[in-house]
Amino acid sequence: MNKKRVNRRQFIKGAAVSSVAVSLLPKVALGSYRKNSKMRIGVIGTGLRGQWHIKLALRREDVEIPVICDIDEQMIGMALSVYDDAERPHPKIYKNGEKDYQNLLQKEDLDGVIVATPWHWHAPMAVAAMESGKHVGVEVPAGLTENECWGLVRASEITGKFCMILENVCYRRDVIAVLNMVREGLFGELLHCQGGYQHDLRHVKFNDGQGPYGNGVEFGKKGFSEAKWRTQNSVDRNGDLYPTHGVGPVSTMLDINRGNRFVHLTSTATQTRGLHKYIVDQAGPDHPNASVKFRLGDIVTTVIKCANGQTVMLSHDTNSPRPYSLNFRVQGTRGLWMKDNNSIFIEGVSPEGHQWEPDEPYLEKYDHSLWKRFSGAKNVLSHTGHGGMDFFIVRAFLESIKRGVTPPIDVYDAVSMSVISPLSEKSIARGSTSVKFPDFTRGKWKTNKPIFALNDEY
Amino acid sequence: MNKKRVNRRQFIKGAAVSSVAVSLLPKVALGSYRKNSKMRIGVIGTGLRGQWHIKLALRREDVEIPVICDIDEQMIGMALSVYDDAERPHPKIYKNGEKDYQNLLQKEDLDGVIVATPWHWHAPMAVAAMESGKHVGVEVPAGLTENECWGLVRASEITGKFCMILENVCYRRDVIAVLNMVREGLFGELLHCQGGYQHDLRHVKFNDGQGPYGNGVEFGKKGFSEAKWRTQNSVDRNGDLYPTHGVGPVSTMLDINRGNRFVHLTSTATQTRGLHKYIVDQAGPDHPNASVKFRLGDIVTTVIKCANGQTVMLSHDTNSPRPYSLNFRVQGTRGLWMKDNNSIFIEGVSPEGHQWEPDEPYLEKYDHSLWKRFSGAKNVLSHTGHGGMDFFIVRAFLESIKRGVTPPIDVYDAVSMSVISPLSEKSIARGSTSVKFPDFTRGKWKTNKPIFALNDEY
């Protein structure tokens, strides 16, 4: 830690804790509340997702992003346009090769770092950020292997810096309203949840190297944006590659890592057809990519068992034509909610026995206080992506830094969600055998209390 | 085989094959087409389900049911009322204890037997029926253990008599229309199917001993109808106890046993809450049944892998308040159908990319020829139960006897569906480990051709 950093931290400690609400939150104090000084945030990875985070963060007057890092000149240029639009001075840029982020972390005095790079960089960069004394907000998934997940936990525990996974769907208006319903006991005791990532990504995995979506069947060096690196995962790996959007929200409902935990899973994959078919359909059988062998089964079904008995079914379905759906279903001893038919049934509440009713009145009634508080603020929520949930995830990251508390989605959540991918790969490779989850909390899940979205703070 | 039986078979062989359509069917001839003589059917088990079969069969002038068997006087009386309503003479009744069905099978000259008894009698009775020279239609599930399933296969192969599982949902109007879509390639190559049995059976598993549904928390000796015996399965077993309604229809779509087969499965069960809660809620914590320990997890999720790569997810969910749903989803490389939202999406056919459209026009367009042929015949379809599908399953059983051909759902289908229960129990007992399916066809699945609902015959 350099001298500048130490001085800055001493300065911050001088700020007074000013909010009674904050003191009521069951958070571990990591520092002190910051009233006057601006938070200094770095962004590593200024692709489309990183640009989005920059845009959201720069809307806040208490945030500055004095430094960014990427190795793609085009993406850096696009990021600078975001600064221009926000009428902010351009940042310092680290762009000298894949390891230049290490220079950024060592040299810069920052409160926190957002990591929005290709997946395989998430864990190494997040660990390095914490080791350099910075809190980190890392895009999904946080780690790709069990070892990477353990590395994140160790780094956070040793450094005292937090690692928040930026799992935005936890804040989606409907699922966080359903979380309210769960907490108020509407479903009784939870039994079974479903989630997943059912999203036709063929137009993301392939493009023409010029624009991100549609047109072309290129990937890797010839691809643009995510096609540059994401698609290779479909070549090399067979498993649930992207579990967090589906499992994040149900983790909060099931109190995972806080009274409950994932115990084991099985995964089963279908045959591999969609990506090859797409290449051939679009560019003919003679295109070089028509000979690429993809390993990823088109649909991967994962079933998780929880310590408290519940089951979670996840579907990963990204290679086939289909409407988008995160496959949510939340079921307990009194009833259930199902997103795909926008319906709910609660025994003793729903007017007709055995009959669905529309979920909309329930979603309105149980609208989360966070949404109630901020949904009226047009400047905050307009154009903030994914129906506003990105606003909340970035806000939670920044507010946790500002208040000096653990974030509402912490390193244990980051790894219990992310480790599903490597466990899923292992299960499939072994004929769908049952694979045990590591207990990343080392027993603390038994006594930890829920921390996510307990009120309208973050 | 007694003398009378042999004489009768010789008589039947004298009947001429009269239909060109029949000769086109890819069926194995088991006997000859019967033009003039009435089929003689016996019914073992005259509970509510057996009464229903009697009612349906007696609507046909080419059928007589000269003999029935049960040990419950009340149910026998109700069955006789069905004869009265049909203006048919009363049958001979075997009712002298649980083994009296053996006397029926040994003494009576019958073409076929319908078995609609409690589950644990299905396999022994079906085997005994075949060994006595009679074709058998057996209610679901056909067997409860791997051994019972093998016993059914061996009996059918040795005797040359068929064992048809009476899985009515295979004929449900929507799923058989979807089968048409599958066969015409609308979904492309199939990847993943879902099915299940999501049915709040608390009012079936418990009653007051007087009527079948609602009221009371009695079961076993104090229960009525299915509560007498079905509920004990929830005490003794933890697994997918009732897989055939969900898996039967998708088996036909996936060509199971005919070019494809089930290879392995995993099952995962939730905690056990619903039945105990129901007893306490209805009758208080001091009711004797409040101390019964149920083993069945409230929701059991099973994932099956097929030899051709596809996966099947089944949900068994019978202890909780919820709307009825068999959970159907059929997905291929071009699109998918999903029952719970009554929607379909087919790439290049659906007008909007990534957008569901209502399934109704598709279900009409692909309405199966069987339904087209018979849906106009009011006398045939009215009051025939479960939206008409019971008519078709009973018809298929009877027509197979009449035409002397293998039925459209044969012994291999009966056991590949039914064996899911014991395999599921094994998987759960071993922490959701992957469990292999026996190949009941002993390799013949590779060359067998589809036989189900190929035209409007049965």
GROMACS .gro file of N, CA and C in nm, chain A residues 101 115 117-131 136 138-139 141-145 147-152 155 163 415:
model
  102
  101TYR      N    1  -0.330  -0.379  -1.570
  101TYR     CA    2  -0.423  -0.355  -1.457
  101TYR      C    3  -0.348  -0.363  -1.324
  115VAL      N    4  -1.468  -0.450  -1.193
  115VAL     CA    5  -1.406  -0.540  -1.291
  115VAL      C    6  -1.513  -0.588  -1.388
  117THR      N    7  -1.436  -0.731  -1.719
  117THR     CA    8  -1.352  -0.787  -1.825
  117THR      C    9  -1.407  -0.923  -1.868
  118PRO      N   10  -1.343  -0.987  -1.967
  118PRO     CA   11  -1.381  -1.126  -1.997
  118PRO      C   12  -1.372  -1.215  -1.873
  119TRP      N   13  -1.456  -1.319  -1.871
  119TRP     CA   14  -1.475  -1.400  -1.751
  119TRP      C   15  -1.344  -1.446  -1.686
  120HIS      N   16  -1.250  -1.490  -1.766
  120HIS     CA   17  -1.132  -1.554  -1.707
  120HIS      C   18  -1.042  -1.453  -1.634
  121TRP      N   19  -1.070  -1.326  -1.651
  121TRP     CA   20  -0.994  -1.224  -1.578
  121TRP      C   21  -1.060  -1.183  -1.447
  122HIS      N   22  -1.185  -1.222  -1.428
  122HIS     CA   23  -1.258  -1.170  -1.311
  122HIS      C   24  -1.187  -1.200  -1.180
  123ALA      N   25  -1.160  -1.328  -1.156
  123ALA     CA   26  -1.102  -1.366  -1.026
  123ALA      C   27  -0.962  -1.309  -1.006
  124PRO      N   28  -0.871  -1.326  -1.103
  124PRO     CA   29  -0.737  -1.270  -1.080
  124PRO      C   30  -0.739  -1.119  -1.054
  125MET      N   31  -0.821  -1.048  -1.128
  125MET     CA   32  -0.827  -0.903  -1.109
  125MET      C   33  -0.892  -0.866  -0.977
  126ALA      N   34  -0.996  -0.940  -0.939
  126ALA     CA   35  -1.064  -0.909  -0.812
  126ALA      C   36  -0.970  -0.936  -0.695
  127VAL      N   37  -0.899  -1.047  -0.701
  127VAL     CA   38  -0.803  -1.078  -0.594
  127VAL      C   39  -0.695  -0.970  -0.586
  128ALA      N   40  -0.642  -0.933  -0.703
  128ALA     CA   41  -0.537  -0.831  -0.705
  128ALA      C   42  -0.589  -0.698  -0.652
  129ALA      N   43  -0.713  -0.667  -0.684
  129ALA     CA   44  -0.772  -0.541  -0.634
  129ALA      C   45  -0.778  -0.541  -0.482
  130MET      N   46  -0.826  -0.650  -0.427
  130MET     CA   47  -0.836  -0.657  -0.280
  130MET      C   48  -0.697  -0.652  -0.217
  131GLU      N   49  -0.604  -0.723  -0.279
  131GLU     CA   50  -0.468  -0.725  -0.223
  131GLU      C   51  -0.402  -0.588  -0.230
  136VAL      N   52  -1.384  -0.436  -0.428
  136VAL     CA   53  -1.403  -0.468  -0.569
  136VAL      C   54  -1.548  -0.510  -0.595
  138VAL      N   55  -1.728  -0.708  -0.890
  138VAL     CA   56  -1.687  -0.791  -1.003
  138VAL      C   57  -1.809  -0.841  -1.079
  139GLU      N   58  -1.798  -0.835  -1.210
  139GLU     CA   59  -1.908  -0.883  -1.294
  139GLU      C   60  -1.922  -1.035  -1.281
  141PRO      N   61  -1.955  -1.426  -1.409
  141PRO     CA   62  -1.935  -1.493  -1.281
  141PRO      C   63  -1.807  -1.445  -1.215
  142ALA      N   64  -1.800  -1.457  -1.082
  142ALA     CA   65  -1.683  -1.405  -1.010
  142ALA      C   66  -1.561  -1.495  -1.029
  143GLY      N   67  -1.581  -1.623  -1.045
  143GLY     CA   68  -1.470  -1.716  -1.065
  143GLY      C   69  -1.513  -1.831  -1.152
  144LEU      N   70  -1.416  -1.894  -1.218
  144LEU     CA   71  -1.448  -2.001  -1.311
  144LEU      C   72  -1.414  -2.140  -1.257
  145THR      N   73  -1.338  -2.145  -1.149
  145THR     CA   74  -1.299  -2.275  -1.092
  145THR      C   75  -1.317  -2.269  -0.941
  147ASN      N   76  -1.090  -2.336  -0.730
  147ASN     CA   77  -0.972  -2.268  -0.677
  147ASN      C   78  -0.985  -2.117  -0.685
  148GLU      N   79  -1.033  -2.068  -0.797
  148GLU     CA   80  -1.054  -1.924  -0.808
  148GLU      C   81  -1.151  -1.875  -0.702
  149CYS      N   82  -1.255  -1.953  -0.679
  149CYS     CA   83  -1.354  -1.911  -0.578
  149CYS      C   84  -1.290  -1.906  -0.439
  150TRP      N   85  -1.213  -2.009  -0.406
  150TRP     CA   86  -1.144  -2.006  -0.276
  150TRP      C   87  -1.048  -1.887  -0.268
  151GLY      N   88  -0.984  -1.856  -0.379
  151GLY     CA   89  -0.891  -1.743  -0.381
  151GLY      C   90  -0.961  -1.611  -0.349
  152LEU      N   91  -1.081  -1.595  -0.400
  152LEU     CA   92  -1.157  -1.473  -0.371
  152LEU      C   93  -1.191  -1.464  -0.222
  155ALA      N   94  -0.875  -1.390  -0.019
  155ALA     CA   95  -0.830  -1.252  -0.038
  155ALA      C   96  -0.917  -1.155   0.041
  163CYS      N   97  -1.561  -0.815  -0.169
  163CYS     CA   98  -1.575  -0.855  -0.309
  163CYS      C   99  -1.724  -0.874  -0.333
  415VAL      N  100  -1.914  -1.647  -0.461
  415VAL     CA  101  -1.857  -1.778  -0.495
  415VAL      C  102  -1.961  -1.889  -0.489
   0.00000   0.00000   0.00000
